Coordinates of C-alpha atoms in Angstrom, one line a residue:
M1 CA 132.4 137.6 131.6
I2 CA 130.0 135.4 129.7
K3 CA 126.7 135.1 131.6
T4 CA 123.9 135.1 129.1
R5 CA 122.9 133.6 125.8
R6 CA 123.5 137.1 124.2
D7 CA 127.0 137.1 125.5
F8 CA 127.6 133.7 123.9
L9 CA 126.3 134.9 120.6
K10 CA 128.6 137.9 120.7
A11 CA 131.6 135.7 121.6
A12 CA 131.4 133.1 118.9
P13 CA 129.7 132.3 115.6
A14 CA 126.0 131.8 116.0
A15 CA 125.8 128.0 115.4
A16 CA 128.7 127.2 117.7
A17 CA 127.5 129.7 120.4
M18 CA 124.0 128.1 120.4
A19 CA 125.5 124.7 120.7
R20 CA 127.6 125.8 123.7
W21 CA 124.6 127.6 125.2
R22 CA 122.4 124.4 125.0
G23 CA 125.2 122.4 126.6
W24 CA 125.5 124.9 129.4
R25 CA 121.8 124.8 130.1
T26 CA 121.9 120.9 130.1
A27 CA 124.7 121.0 132.6
E28 CA 122.6 123.2 134.9
R29 CA 120.0 120.4 135.1
E30 CA 122.6 117.6 135.7
R31 CA 122.8 118.5 139.4
L32 CA 119.9 119.8 141.4
R33 CA 119.5 120.7 145.1
V34 CA 115.9 120.1 146.1
Y35 CA 114.2 120.6 149.4
F36 CA 110.9 118.8 150.0
V37 CA 108.1 119.9 152.3
G38 CA 105.1 117.7 153.0
N39 CA 103.8 114.7 154.8
S40 CA 103.9 111.0 154.2
V41 CA 102.5 111.6 150.7
T42 CA 105.8 113.5 150.0
D43 CA 107.7 110.5 151.3
T44 CA 106.0 108.4 148.6
I45 CA 108.6 110.1 146.3
R46 CA 111.3 108.0 148.1
Q47 CA 113.9 110.6 147.7
A48 CA 116.9 108.3 148.1
A49 CA 115.5 106.0 145.4
L50 CA 114.9 109.1 143.2
A51 CA 118.5 110.0 143.6
E52 CA 119.4 106.6 142.3
L53 CA 117.2 107.2 139.3
A54 CA 119.0 110.5 138.7
E55 CA 122.4 108.8 139.0
A56 CA 121.5 106.2 136.5
K57 CA 121.0 108.9 134.0
G58 CA 124.2 110.7 134.8
R59 CA 122.6 113.3 137.1
R60 CA 122.9 114.2 140.7
L61 CA 120.1 114.9 143.2
I62 CA 121.1 116.6 146.5
W63 CA 118.0 116.6 148.7
G64 CA 116.6 117.6 152.1
R65 CA 113.2 117.4 153.6
Q66 CA 110.9 118.1 156.4
M67 CA 108.1 115.6 156.7
I68 CA 105.4 115.5 159.4
P69 CA 102.8 112.7 159.0
G70 CA 99.4 113.9 158.1
A71 CA 100.3 117.5 158.2
P72 CA 99.3 120.3 155.8
L73 CA 101.7 123.1 154.9
Q74 CA 100.3 125.3 157.7
W75 CA 101.0 122.7 160.4
I76 CA 104.6 122.2 159.2
W77 CA 105.1 126.0 159.1
E78 CA 103.9 126.3 162.7
H79 CA 105.9 123.3 164.0
P80 CA 109.4 124.0 162.6
A81 CA 111.2 121.7 164.9
D82 CA 108.9 118.6 164.5
G83 CA 108.9 115.7 162.0
F84 CA 111.5 113.9 160.1
T85 CA 114.4 115.5 158.2
Q86 CA 117.5 114.7 156.2
E87 CA 121.0 115.6 157.5
P88 CA 122.9 117.8 157.3
F89 CA 120.1 120.2 156.3
G90 CA 117.6 119.5 159.0
H91 CA 114.3 121.3 159.6
Y92 CA 113.1 123.9 157.2
P93 CA 114.2 127.1 159.1
K94 CA 117.8 125.9 159.0
A95 CA 117.6 124.2 155.6
L96 CA 116.0 127.2 153.8
G97 CA 117.8 129.8 155.9
E98 CA 121.4 128.4 155.7
F99 CA 121.6 126.4 152.4
E100 CA 121.1 127.3 148.8
W101 CA 118.5 125.3 146.8
D102 CA 117.6 125.1 143.1
V103 CA 114.1 123.8 143.8
L104 CA 111.5 123.9 146.6
S105 CA 108.9 121.1 146.4
L106 CA 105.7 121.8 148.3
Q107 CA 102.8 119.4 148.9
P108 CA 99.4 121.1 149.4
F109 CA 97.2 119.1 151.7
D110 CA 93.8 119.3 153.4
R111 CA 93.4 123.1 153.1
Q112 CA 91.4 125.5 150.9
L113 CA 93.1 127.3 148.0
E114 CA 92.9 130.8 149.4
G115 CA 91.0 133.2 151.6
S116 CA 92.6 132.5 155.0
D117 CA 96.0 132.6 156.6
D118 CA 96.2 128.8 156.6
S119 CA 95.3 128.3 153.0
D120 CA 97.6 126.5 150.6
L121 CA 98.3 129.7 148.6
S122 CA 99.2 131.7 151.7
M123 CA 101.4 129.0 153.2
A124 CA 103.2 128.3 149.9
R125 CA 104.0 132.0 149.6
R126 CA 105.5 131.9 153.1
F127 CA 107.8 129.0 152.3
V128 CA 108.8 130.6 149.0
E129 CA 109.5 133.9 150.7
L130 CA 111.7 132.2 153.3
A131 CA 113.6 130.1 150.7
S132 CA 114.1 133.2 148.5
Q133 CA 116.2 135.0 151.1
R134 CA 119.0 132.5 150.7
S135 CA 118.1 131.2 147.3
P136 CA 116.7 134.1 145.3
K137 CA 116.3 132.1 142.1
V138 CA 114.7 129.1 143.7
E139 CA 112.2 127.3 141.5
V140 CA 109.0 126.1 143.0
L141 CA 107.3 122.7 142.3
I142 CA 103.8 122.1 143.4
Y143 CA 103.2 118.4 144.0
S144 CA 99.9 117.6 142.2
R145 CA 99.0 114.3 143.9
W146 CA 95.9 112.1 143.7
P147 CA 92.4 111.8 145.3
R148 CA 92.0 109.5 148.3
R149 CA 89.6 106.6 148.3
D150 CA 86.2 106.8 150.1
E151 CA 85.8 104.6 153.1
E152 CA 82.8 102.3 153.2
S153 CA 83.6 100.9 156.6
M154 CA 86.5 100.8 158.9
D155 CA 88.4 98.2 156.9
R156 CA 86.9 98.4 153.5
Y157 CA 86.9 101.0 150.7
K158 CA 84.4 101.7 147.9
P159 CA 85.5 100.8 144.4
L160 CA 87.5 103.8 143.0
D161 CA 86.4 105.6 139.9
Y162 CA 89.6 107.6 139.6
A163 CA 88.6 109.7 136.6
A164 CA 85.3 110.8 138.2
K165 CA 87.0 111.9 141.4
W166 CA 90.1 113.5 139.8
L167 CA 88.2 115.5 137.1
R168 CA 85.7 117.2 139.4
T169 CA 85.6 121.0 139.7
Y170 CA 87.1 122.6 142.8
N171 CA 84.3 123.8 145.1
A172 CA 85.8 126.7 147.0
G173 CA 84.9 126.8 150.7
A174 CA 83.5 123.2 150.7
W175 CA 85.2 120.2 152.3
D176 CA 84.0 117.7 149.7
G177 CA 87.3 116.4 148.5
T178 CA 87.5 118.7 145.5
N179 CA 90.8 120.1 146.9
E180 CA 92.3 116.8 145.7
T181 CA 91.5 117.3 142.0
R182 CA 93.2 118.4 138.8
D183 CA 91.2 121.6 138.9
Y184 CA 92.4 122.5 142.4
F185 CA 96.1 122.1 141.7
E186 CA 95.9 123.9 138.4
R187 CA 94.1 126.8 140.1
L188 CA 96.7 126.8 142.8
V189 CA 99.6 127.0 140.4
T190 CA 97.8 129.8 138.5
R191 CA 97.3 131.9 141.6
L192 CA 100.8 131.3 142.8
R193 CA 102.2 132.4 139.4
E194 CA 100.0 135.5 139.6
T195 CA 101.3 136.4 143.1
E196 CA 105.0 135.5 142.2
P197 CA 105.2 136.7 138.6
E198 CA 109.1 136.7 138.5
R199 CA 109.5 133.2 139.8
S200 CA 109.5 129.8 138.0
I201 CA 106.5 127.9 139.4
R202 CA 105.7 124.5 137.9
M203 CA 103.6 121.4 138.7
V204 CA 104.6 117.8 139.1
P205 CA 101.5 116.2 137.4
V206 CA 101.4 112.9 139.3
G207 CA 97.6 112.9 139.4
D208 CA 97.4 113.2 135.6
V209 CA 99.9 110.4 135.2
L210 CA 97.7 108.2 137.3
L211 CA 94.7 109.2 135.3
A212 CA 96.5 108.2 132.0
L213 CA 97.7 104.9 133.6
D214 CA 94.1 104.2 134.8
E215 CA 92.8 104.6 131.2
Q216 CA 95.5 102.2 129.9
M217 CA 94.9 99.7 132.7
R218 CA 91.1 99.7 132.1
G219 CA 91.8 99.2 128.4
G220 CA 93.9 96.1 129.1
R221 CA 97.2 97.7 128.0
V222 CA 99.0 97.2 131.3
A223 CA 99.5 93.5 132.0
G224 CA 98.2 92.3 135.4
L225 CA 96.6 95.6 136.5
E226 CA 93.0 96.4 135.7
S227 CA 92.8 99.9 137.3
V228 CA 95.0 102.4 139.1
E229 CA 93.1 101.4 142.3
R230 CA 95.6 98.5 142.5
L231 CA 98.3 101.1 143.2
Y232 CA 96.7 102.2 146.4
Q233 CA 98.1 100.7 149.6
D234 CA 95.2 102.2 151.7
G235 CA 92.9 105.2 151.5
I236 CA 95.6 107.6 150.4
H237 CA 99.1 106.0 150.3
L238 CA 100.5 104.2 147.3
N239 CA 102.3 100.9 147.1
A240 CA 105.7 100.3 145.6
V241 CA 104.5 100.5 142.0
G242 CA 102.7 103.7 142.8
S243 CA 105.8 105.1 144.4
Y244 CA 107.7 104.3 141.2
V245 CA 105.1 106.3 139.2
V246 CA 105.7 109.2 141.6
G247 CA 109.5 108.9 141.3
C248 CA 109.5 108.7 137.5
T249 CA 107.2 111.8 137.3
Y250 CA 109.4 113.7 139.7
F251 CA 112.5 112.7 137.7
A252 CA 111.0 113.8 134.4
T253 CA 109.7 117.1 135.8
L254 CA 112.8 118.0 137.9
F255 CA 115.4 117.3 135.2
R256 CA 113.2 117.9 132.2
A257 CA 114.4 114.6 131.0
D258 CA 113.1 111.4 129.4
P259 CA 112.5 108.7 132.1
R260 CA 112.4 105.9 129.6
G261 CA 115.2 103.4 130.4
L262 CA 115.3 104.3 134.1
P263 CA 116.1 101.4 136.5
H264 CA 113.3 100.2 138.8
E265 CA 114.8 97.9 141.3
S266 CA 115.3 100.7 143.9
Y267 CA 111.5 101.0 144.1
D268 CA 111.0 97.3 144.5
V269 CA 109.4 97.1 141.0
M270 CA 110.7 93.9 139.5
E271 CA 108.7 93.6 136.2
P272 CA 110.6 95.4 133.4
A273 CA 107.5 95.5 131.2
L274 CA 105.5 97.3 133.9
A275 CA 108.3 99.7 134.5
K276 CA 108.6 100.5 130.8
A277 CA 104.8 101.1 130.5
I278 CA 105.0 103.5 133.5
Q279 CA 107.9 105.4 132.0
E280 CA 106.2 105.8 128.6
V281 CA 103.0 107.2 130.2
V282 CA 105.0 109.5 132.5
W283 CA 106.9 111.0 129.6
E284 CA 103.8 111.5 127.5
V285 CA 101.9 113.2 130.3
V286 CA 104.8 115.4 131.6
R287 CA 105.6 116.7 128.1
G288 CA 101.9 117.3 127.4
C289 CA 101.2 119.1 130.6
R290 CA 101.5 122.9 130.2
W291 CA 102.0 123.3 133.9
S292 CA 105.1 121.1 134.1
G293 CA 107.3 123.4 132.2
V294 CA 108.7 120.5 130.1
E295 CA 108.6 121.1 126.4
S296 CA 107.0 118.5 124.2

């Protein structure tokens, strides 16, 4: 039975075997079963719309989710029957215990990196361990999101300096917002890889895509938008354009595929030039991010 690249090379001349191997690996990425765990920030992905993006590129996304508004991973773990789900998979104990998944997407939120039972590292490992029992080869994606805006009053936010907030160093043990930075998510992925050395653990670099878009917007290279602050709906949630950024980044990372040319109407983005600019930035950042696992 041919199972590996070596088997291919033994069974056929090298050039033909390599071509068939590449085709096989491409086919593996054409259908993905993904389970999402998180809060309303995870729902910013708009999984049904993401599935439409995948379909437009000849791929299929089968997805489930458990979403509890405002909840960190620890709260979701301790409330396995709460929140919103996608049938027929349901809440995470059933979904991870009874169904096979290719990818488990986890959204860290409002916890420290490690050092306690409720830390993001500790809770991520619990979800991975549970998923691995039914899906031993499940891949893990860490959702690297974005920093929230600072409130100046009950109904007004301070101007957002996205780069300044995103590029801070994680201050372990402090509750100063540095657990919403590039440094935090990179450290989390690093530690998770160290504790799960046999598993594929990657990052969806949404926060870095927003940083690159912010630089382009401030440089006047994205018509009609002067900064990424315009993509925020409130202090933490993103609007339709922001959701499209997230969807394109997830598509590129999940399928390891070029998002350029994706449709945009399912995300209520109606400006083709804006959609094109987003796609180009997404592909540049995802390919250049060593944590995404997507080769440049």
